[in-house]
Amino acid sequence: MRSGYSSRILLMSSVPIPEPVMLTLVNPLGVYDASTALWLQGKGQQDEVHKLDVDTEVSMSVSVRRTEEFNRQLREQPTDTQLWIKFISYQVRRMLDGVSAERRRSYHRGVLEKKLSIAERAVETNPGCIALQLERLRICQELWEPSLLVKEWKKLVFVHPNSAPLWREYLLFNQSYFSSFTVSKVNAAYGKCLSTLSSVQDGSMVSHPPLPGTESHMLDIFIQQCHFLRQAGHSEKAVSLFQAMIDFTFFKPDNVRKLTTKQQVEFFEPFWDSGEARVGESGARGWKAWMLQQERGGWIQPEEDEEEEEEEVEEVKDPSQPRAEVWLDVESSREAAHWLPWRPDKAKGQSEEDCEDPDRQVLFDDIGPSLICLSSPDLQLRLLLHFLSFLGLPVDPVLCAAPCQSGLLLENLSFLTQGNDQQRPLTSHDLTDSGVSSLGHMTTLQITRRRVGLGKQGEKFLTSVFSMVRPVLPPHHRAVLCLSWMQYEKLKVLHHLRSGNKKRLRSQGKKSKRVSKGLLKEPENRSSLVLWREYAHLEWLLGNTDEARKVLATAVGTEGTRGLSCPSLCDLCLLWSQLELEDKGLPAEATASPSVMVLTQLAEASGVAHPSSSQCLSPVSVLKARKSYEQALLARLSAVELAPEDWSGEQLRLSGLVGCYALFQFLTVGVEAANVVYSQARERMEALHHKTNRPSDPGLTDTPLVNRLAAESRTLAVQQAALLRYHSSTAVFPLATLRQTLTSALSTWPNCAPLWTIYIQVENRYHSAGRARRFFHSVSRGNDSTVPRLFAIVTEQQRKQLVDAAQRSHCGHEGLPVLPENGLGHRICGLFENAIATATGAHCPLLWRMYMHYLVRRPSTDSTRGLYMDAVKLFPEHLQQFIDVMTEKELRLRLPLEELEILLED
């Protein structure tokens, strides 16, 4: 054996061995390369080590050069606040680049201290810059003790009392800082904020001038306060705030208008405490009428109508249920029934002591500091629309102009599932869901509503609000309120239609038709195409298609001669043609299609007759209509681009015209022609929006023109995506076109929930998770919004459900355990963690509720026990602990556990 071995070595030694292979003990045969031989010896290649050192030196060299560049620019431009903020953000990338995840945690504090030192130098150089002050406090939030942080915030708002954005950040800090949080403290902070800004605005605080847009910011903060109180369970205080503001705004006596806000509030207090009926209550006349009558010697008390007694309902339906389930059921039912403030009924001899729940009474001290003066008619309308939205009515998002921190209000899963109606693929996006729970319906995340609307008492309250407010509004504002009311009736019908309860659908249909007809009978509404459109859609949803066609034809007859120049007429005909297409599908012959007939007669400006299956259009009529559409669209776009400031909100509505033209091309030419129409119109509208929206100028970022252009561009994108998706479901169509449309639209409008819904539906049809993940990451990386992150989470959760279902089917038995899919599980947790780490995600109720519900399905549930109403559902054994924390933080509690025990015994 030895001689054979030696001979083999001698033979191999005669073979030339290429460098750098050497015969050693670890490489006796010379078959290993140099790197493998070194590895066997436990050594590394010198050139690799050298290369690693070189890479590190290069990286450090680049970092040093970048830091030197920042320092040079800041020496030359020390007042460039954006450059300071970029330098602060760069510290994270500079110090953590190439560092492992384990070492990053140990480096985190060092990075924060480095950022803080730069922020303090920036603030010292620019002491009046609010953005730098806020950046400094955000860094300090992870370094300082709570008491020191609170003191610093109070100092900052004292130095800058006229900065509404600073106040808003301060209020968010108070809402989210758990150690010092109570509802009364936060509500008092809101009152302090609004009273201070009011003093600045009316000039009574002479030390600080009012900044541009202060009045609009005050209204946004007021709305934010109302939603905070609702989310904390104090819906009675929120409703009282709205009641007081509407009286304070629309029914103000003339002799107090020139006083300061504080003085006006002092005059308002006697009216509020007088026991007089308030907005929405029976017999309400308003502050102005009350004050005039007081000057004349007081009211002549009219005969009071006998109000119906509230029926006592058995609150505990099933005492055999677990204690936590019974508590949840009673608490939710009381929330739905008791959202109005309690007032003593003097006709029944009641006094304040007769109220069983003191929290249902609202004192003037709770609302007085938050009253503000609104001089702009547009802001006054916005206040009303926010109140209607608060009650659950659909409103125009452009006129409503929701607060910037929309993530604060998101709390309902319906926001992530809207537009999933397969029976109405083209018209299901007609009413978008805001994702905000209406009064009386903020229950746990997965409890469905017991009813739609506000109930008998709430509907009476709503009718009283409309009857009191509408007479004091200008005609165009009254039309906006009527539209919101009619859409609310349609929304209730849609709810019963989706639930499948035919009996309730018929009952609700009769009520909604009665309200709608009453509105249309009013003289100023008889020629309103917008309202006739809503009423015809209501009839169509109820199954009365022939009646709906008659209504549509009659409505078009009133304004048919205006043709394509009338935006409301275009919207009406677009809805009509979409409904016909959904009802009868794609026709074999385009000239015989009812939709084509409606669109052609619209282009001819000859009125639209009732289409029938026996009618047939001539090819010449189709060609003329196409030419009319092309000329009308080019003329409107060119006119708007030439002078957008000269066009009003109504004239800027191009989505109806573009939609009619695109649908006409889709039915007569093909889907490619329709796609071209949408793409060209979107490109020009988005370019115009980009031109008019100037982030560098705060006065030009949130104007009605900018908001309307953005809304029209989003509407066009949704229409285009819905039409392409509809075509792909009925015919062979390349997916790349639809995907390109969706990705380009979502990159421009990442907050558009209907577009994300369609995108998820398209991607879920194909098992290509990588592409969707990369797109979600690219959109989220350049955007601080919560919406893309929420939809990314929903997409992964749906994918996990598919994986779990596939495992069950593979096992062949539903009862068998599902193997853990840790990859998806960890990915979903990572998405949640990244989302709540953002500024908006940290304050988003929907995100936290979804995270808790997801964690409770995982094996470890310890990290979710600090959350409340949902927590009672998920952890019933900890009911007492949750109740104790809710009581400590002054969150609204309608059913104490002691009362629950009494109810169970009864």
Coordinates of N, CA, C and O in Angstrom, one line a residue, residues 297-405:
G297 N -88.2 90.1 25.7 CA -88.9 89.6 26.9 C -89.0 88.1 27.0 O -89.7 87.6 27.9
G298 N -88.3 87.3 26.2 CA -88.3 85.9 26.4 C -89.2 85.2 25.4 O -90.1 85.8 24.7
W299 N -89.1 83.9 25.4 CA -89.9 83.1 24.4 C -91.4 83.0 24.9 O -91.7 83.0 26.1
I300 N -92.2 82.9 24.0 CA -93.6 82.5 24.2 C -93.6 81.0 24.0 O -93.4 80.5 22.9
Q301 N -93.7 80.2 25.1 CA -93.5 78.8 25.0 C -94.6 78.1 24.1 O -95.8 78.2 24.5
P302 N -94.2 77.5 23.0 CA -95.2 76.8 22.2 C -95.7 75.5 22.8 O -95.0 75.0 23.7
E303 N -96.7 75.0 22.3 CA -97.2 73.7 22.8 C -96.2 72.6 22.3 O -95.9 72.5 21.1
E304 N -95.7 71.9 23.2 CA -94.6 70.9 22.8 C -95.3 69.6 22.3 O -96.3 69.2 22.8
D305 N -94.7 69.2 21.2 CA -95.1 67.9 20.6 C -94.8 66.8 21.5 O -93.7 66.7 22.2
E306 N -95.7 65.8 21.6 CA -95.5 64.7 22.4 C -94.5 63.7 21.7 O -94.8 63.3 20.6
E307 N -93.3 63.6 22.3 CA -92.3 62.7 21.7 C -92.6 61.3 22.1 O -93.1 61.0 23.2
E308 N -92.3 60.4 21.2 CA -92.5 59.0 21.4 C -91.5 58.5 22.5 O -90.4 58.9 22.6
E309 N -92.1 57.7 23.4 CA -91.3 57.2 24.4 C -90.3 56.1 23.9 O -90.7 55.4 23.0
E310 N -89.1 56.1 24.3 CA -88.1 55.1 23.9 C -88.5 53.8 24.4 O -88.8 53.6 25.6
E311 N -88.6 52.8 23.5 CA -88.9 51.5 23.9 C -87.8 50.9 24.7 O -86.6 50.9 24.3
E312 N -88.1 50.3 25.8 CA -87.0 49.6 26.6 C -86.7 48.3 26.0 O -87.6 47.4 25.9
V313 N -85.5 48.1 25.6 CA -85.1 46.9 24.9 C -84.3 46.0 25.9 O -83.5 46.6 26.7
E314 N -84.5 44.8 25.9 CA -83.7 43.8 26.7 C -82.3 43.9 26.3 O -81.9 43.5 25.2
E315 N -81.4 44.4 27.1 CA -80.0 44.6 26.7 C -79.2 43.3 26.7 O -78.4 43.1 25.8
V316 N -79.4 42.4 27.6 CA -78.7 41.1 27.6 C -79.6 40.1 26.9 O -80.6 39.7 27.3
K317 N -79.1 39.8 25.7 CA -79.9 38.9 24.8 C -79.7 37.5 25.2 O -80.7 36.7 25.3
D318 N -78.5 37.1 25.6 CA -78.3 35.7 26.0 C -77.3 35.6 27.2 O -76.1 35.7 27.0
P319 N -77.9 35.5 28.4 CA -77.0 35.5 29.6 C -76.0 34.3 29.6 O -75.1 34.3 30.4
S320 N -76.3 33.3 28.8 CA -75.4 32.1 28.9 C -74.1 32.3 28.1 O -73.2 31.5 28.3
Q321 N -74.0 33.4 27.4 CA -72.8 33.7 26.7 C -71.7 34.1 27.7 O -71.9 34.4 28.9
P322 N -70.4 34.0 27.3 CA -69.3 34.4 28.2 C -69.4 35.8 28.6 O -70.0 36.6 27.9
R323 N -68.9 36.1 29.8 CA -69.1 37.4 30.4 C -68.5 38.5 29.5 O -69.2 39.6 29.3
A324 N -67.4 38.3 28.9 CA -66.8 39.3 28.0 C -67.7 39.5 26.8 O -67.8 40.7 26.3
E325 N -68.3 38.5 26.2 CA -69.2 38.6 25.0 C -70.4 39.4 25.4 O -70.9 40.3 24.6
V326 N -71.0 39.2 26.6 CA -72.2 39.9 27.0 C -71.8 41.4 27.2 O -72.5 42.3 26.7
W327 N -70.6 41.7 27.7 CA -70.2 43.1 27.9 C -70.0 43.8 26.6 O -70.5 44.9 26.4
L328 N -69.4 43.1 25.6 CA -69.2 43.7 24.3 C -70.5 44.0 23.6 O -70.7 45.0 23.0
D329 N -71.5 43.0 23.7 CA -72.7 43.2 23.1 C -73.5 44.4 23.6 O -74.0 45.2 22.9
V330 N -73.6 44.5 25.0 CA -74.3 45.6 25.6 C -73.6 46.9 25.3 O -74.2 48.0 25.0
E331 N -72.3 46.9 25.4 CA -71.5 48.2 25.2 C -71.7 48.7 23.8 O -71.9 49.9 23.5
S332 N -71.7 47.8 22.8 CA -71.9 48.2 21.4 C -73.3 48.7 21.2 O -73.5 49.7 20.4
S333 N -74.3 48.0 21.8 CA -75.7 48.5 21.6 C -75.9 49.8 22.2 O -76.6 50.7 21.6
R334 N -75.3 50.1 23.3 CA -75.4 51.4 24.0 C -74.7 52.5 23.2 O -75.2 53.6 23.0
E335 N -73.6 52.1 22.6 CA -72.9 53.1 21.7 C -73.7 53.5 20.5 O -73.7 54.6 20.1
A336 N -74.4 52.5 20.0 CA -75.3 52.8 18.8 C -76.5 53.6 19.2 O -77.0 54.4 18.3
A337 N -77.0 53.5 20.4 CA -78.2 54.2 20.8 C -78.0 55.5 21.5 O -78.8 56.4 21.4
H338 N -76.8 55.7 22.2 CA -76.6 56.8 23.0 C -75.5 57.7 22.5 O -74.7 58.1 23.3
W339 N -75.5 58.1 21.3 CA -74.5 59.0 20.8 C -74.9 60.5 20.9 O -74.1 61.4 20.7
L340 N -76.2 60.7 21.1 CA -76.6 62.1 21.3 C -76.5 62.5 22.7 O -76.7 61.7 23.6
P341 N -76.1 63.8 23.0 CA -76.0 64.3 24.3 C -77.4 64.2 25.0 O -78.4 64.4 24.4
W342 N -77.4 63.9 26.3 CA -78.6 63.8 27.1 C -79.0 65.2 27.6 O -78.1 65.9 28.1
R343 N -80.3 65.6 27.4 CA -80.8 66.8 27.9 C -82.0 66.6 28.7 O -82.9 65.7 28.4
P344 N -82.1 67.2 29.9 CA -83.3 67.0 30.7 C -84.6 67.5 30.0 O -84.6 68.6 29.4
D345 N -85.6 66.7 30.0 CA -86.9 67.1 29.4 C -87.7 67.8 30.5 O -88.3 67.2 31.4
K346 N -87.9 69.1 30.3 CA -88.6 69.9 31.3 C -90.1 69.6 31.3 O -90.7 69.8 32.4
A347 N -90.6 69.2 30.2 CA -92.0 68.9 30.1 C -92.3 67.7 31.0 O -93.4 67.5 31.5
K348 N -91.3 66.8 31.2 CA -91.5 65.7 32.1 C -91.0 65.9 33.5 O -90.9 65.0 34.3
G349 N -90.6 67.2 33.7 CA -90.1 67.5 35.1 C -88.7 66.9 35.4 O -88.3 66.8 36.5
Q350 N -87.9 66.7 34.3 CA -86.6 66.1 34.6 C -85.6 67.2 34.9 O -85.7 68.4 34.5
S351 N -84.5 66.8 35.6 CA -83.4 67.7 35.9 C -82.1 67.0 35.6 O -82.1 65.8 35.2
E352 N -81.0 67.7 35.8 CA -79.7 67.1 35.5 C -79.4 65.9 36.4 O -78.6 65.0 36.0
E353 N -80.0 65.8 37.6 CA -79.8 64.7 38.5 C -80.4 63.4 38.0 O -80.1 62.3 38.5
D354 N -81.4 63.5 37.0 CA -82.1 62.3 36.5 C -81.3 61.5 35.5 O -81.7 60.5 35.1
C355 N -80.2 62.0 35.1 CA -79.4 61.3 34.1 C -78.6 60.2 34.7 O -77.9 60.3 35.7
E356 N -78.9 59.0 34.2 CA -78.2 57.8 34.8 C -76.7 57.7 34.5 O -76.0 57.1 35.3
D357 N -76.3 58.3 33.4 CA -74.9 58.2 33.0 C -74.4 59.7 32.9 O -74.7 60.4 31.9
P358 N -73.6 60.2 33.9 CA -73.2 61.6 33.8 C -72.4 61.9 32.6 O -72.4 63.1 32.2
D359 N -71.7 61.0 32.0 CA -70.9 61.2 30.8 C -71.7 61.6 29.6 O -71.2 62.1 28.6
R360 N -73.0 61.3 29.6 CA -73.9 61.7 28.5 C -74.2 63.2 28.6 O -74.8 63.7 27.6
Q361 N -74.0 63.9 29.6 CA -74.2 65.3 29.7 C -72.9 66.0 29.3 O -71.9 65.6 29.7
V362 N -73.1 67.1 28.6 CA -72.0 67.9 28.1 C -72.1 69.3 28.7 O -73.1 70.0 28.4
L363 N -71.1 69.7 29.4 CA -71.0 71.1 30.0 C -70.4 72.0 29.0 O -69.6 71.7 28.1
F364 N -70.7 73.3 29.2 CA -70.1 74.3 28.3 C -68.6 74.4 28.4 O -67.9 74.7 27.4
D365 N -68.1 74.1 29.6 CA -66.6 74.1 29.8 C -65.9 73.1 28.9 O -64.7 73.3 28.6
D366 N -66.6 72.1 28.5 CA -66.0 71.0 27.6 C -65.9 71.5 26.2 O -65.1 71.0 25.5
I367 N -66.7 72.4 25.8 CA -66.7 72.8 24.4 C -66.4 74.3 24.1 O -65.9 74.6 23.0
G368 N -66.6 75.2 25.1 CA -66.4 76.6 24.9 C -65.0 77.0 24.4 O -65.0 77.8 23.4
P369 N -63.9 76.5 24.9 CA -62.6 76.9 24.4 C -62.3 76.5 23.0 O -61.4 77.1 22.4
S370 N -63.1 75.6 22.4 CA -62.8 75.1 21.1 C -63.6 75.8 20.0 O -63.5 75.5 18.8
L371 N -64.5 76.7 20.4 CA -65.3 77.5 19.4 C -64.4 78.5 18.6 O -63.6 79.2 19.3
I372 N -64.5 78.5 17.3 CA -63.7 79.4 16.5 C -64.6 80.1 15.5 O -65.8 79.7 15.3
C373 N -64.1 81.2 15.0 CA -64.9 82.0 14.0 C -64.4 81.6 12.6 O -63.2 81.6 12.3
L374 N -65.4 81.4 11.7 CA -65.1 81.0 10.3 C -65.8 82.1 9.5 O -67.0 82.2 9.4
S375 N -64.9 82.9 8.8 CA -65.5 84.0 8.0 C -65.7 83.6 6.5 O -66.5 84.2 5.8
S376 N -64.9 82.6 6.1 CA -65.0 82.2 4.6 C -66.2 81.3 4.4 O -66.4 80.3 5.1
P377 N -67.0 81.6 3.4 CA -68.2 80.7 3.1 C -67.8 79.3 2.7 O -68.5 78.3 3.1
D378 N -66.6 79.1 2.1 CA -66.1 77.8 1.7 C -65.8 77.0 3.0 O -66.0 75.8 3.1
L379 N -65.2 77.7 4.0 CA -64.9 77.0 5.2 C -66.1 76.6 6.0 O -66.2 75.6 6.7
Q380 N -67.1 77.5 5.9 CA -68.4 77.2 6.6 C -69.1 76.0 6.0 O -69.6 75.1 6.7
L381 N -69.0 75.9 4.6 CA -69.5 74.7 4.0 C -68.7 73.5 4.4 O -69.3 72.4 4.6
R382 N -67.4 73.6 4.5 CA -66.6 72.5 4.8 C -66.9 72.0 6.2 O -67.0 70.8 6.5
L383 N -67.3 72.9 7.2 CA -67.7 72.5 8.5 C -68.9 71.7 8.4 O -69.0 70.6 9.1
L384 N -69.9 72.1 7.6 CA -71.2 71.3 7.5 C -70.9 70.0 6.9 O -71.5 68.9 7.4
L385 N -70.1 69.9 5.9 CA -69.8 68.6 5.2 C -69.1 67.7 6.1 O -69.3 66.5 6.1
H386 N -68.2 68.2 7.0 CA -67.5 67.3 7.9 C -68.5 66.8 9.0 O -68.4 65.6 9.4
F387 N -69.5 67.6 9.3 CA -70.5 67.1 10.3 C -71.3 66.0 9.6 O -71.6 65.0 10.3
L388 N -71.7 66.2 8.4 CA -72.5 65.2 7.7 C -71.7 63.9 7.5 O -72.2 62.8 7.7
S389 N -70.4 64.0 7.2 CA -69.5 62.9 7.1 C -69.4 62.2 8.5 O -69.3 60.9 8.6
F390 N -69.3 63.0 9.5 CA -69.3 62.5 10.9 C -70.5 61.6 11.2 O -70.4 60.6 11.9
L391 N -71.7 62.0 10.6 CA -72.9 61.2 10.8 C -73.0 60.0 9.9 O -74.0 59.3 10.0
G392 N -72.1 59.9 8.9 CA -72.1 58.7 8.1 C -72.6 59.0 6.7 O -72.8 58.1 5.9
L393 N -72.7 60.3 6.3 CA -73.2 60.6 4.9 C -72.0 60.8 4.0 O -70.9 61.2 4.4
P394 N -72.2 60.4 2.7 CA -71.1 60.6 1.7 C -71.0 62.1 1.4 O -72.0 62.8 1.3
V395 N -69.8 62.6 1.2 CA -69.6 64.0 0.9 C -68.5 64.1 -0.2 O -67.8 63.2 -0.4
D396 N -68.5 65.2 -0.9 CA -67.5 65.5 -1.9 C -66.2 65.7 -1.2 O -66.0 66.6 -0.4
P397 N -65.2 64.8 -1.5 CA -63.9 64.9 -0.8 C -63.1 66.2 -1.2 O -62.3 66.6 -0.4
V398 N -63.4 66.8 -2.3 CA -62.7 68.0 -2.7 C -63.3 69.2 -1.9 O -62.5 70.0 -1.3
L399 N -64.6 69.3 -1.8 CA -65.2 70.4 -1.0 C -64.9 70.1 0.5 O -64.8 71.1 1.3
C400 N -64.8 68.9 0.9 CA -64.7 68.6 2.3 C -63.2 68.9 2.8 O -63.0 69.3 3.9
A401 N -62.3 68.6 1.9 CA -60.8 68.9 2.1 C -60.4 68.3 3.5 O -60.2 69.1 4.4
A402 N -60.3 67.0 3.6 CA -60.0 66.4 4.8 C -58.7 66.8 5.4 O -57.8 67.2 4.6
P403 N -58.5 66.7 6.7 CA -57.2 67.0 7.3 C -56.0 66.2 6.7 O -56.2 65.1 6.2
C404 N -54.8 66.8 6.8 CA -53.7 66.2 6.1 C -53.4 64.8 6.7 O -53.0 63.9 6.0
Q405 N -53.5 64.7 8.0 CA -53.2 63.4 8.6 C -54.4 62.4 8.5 O -55.0 62.1 9.5

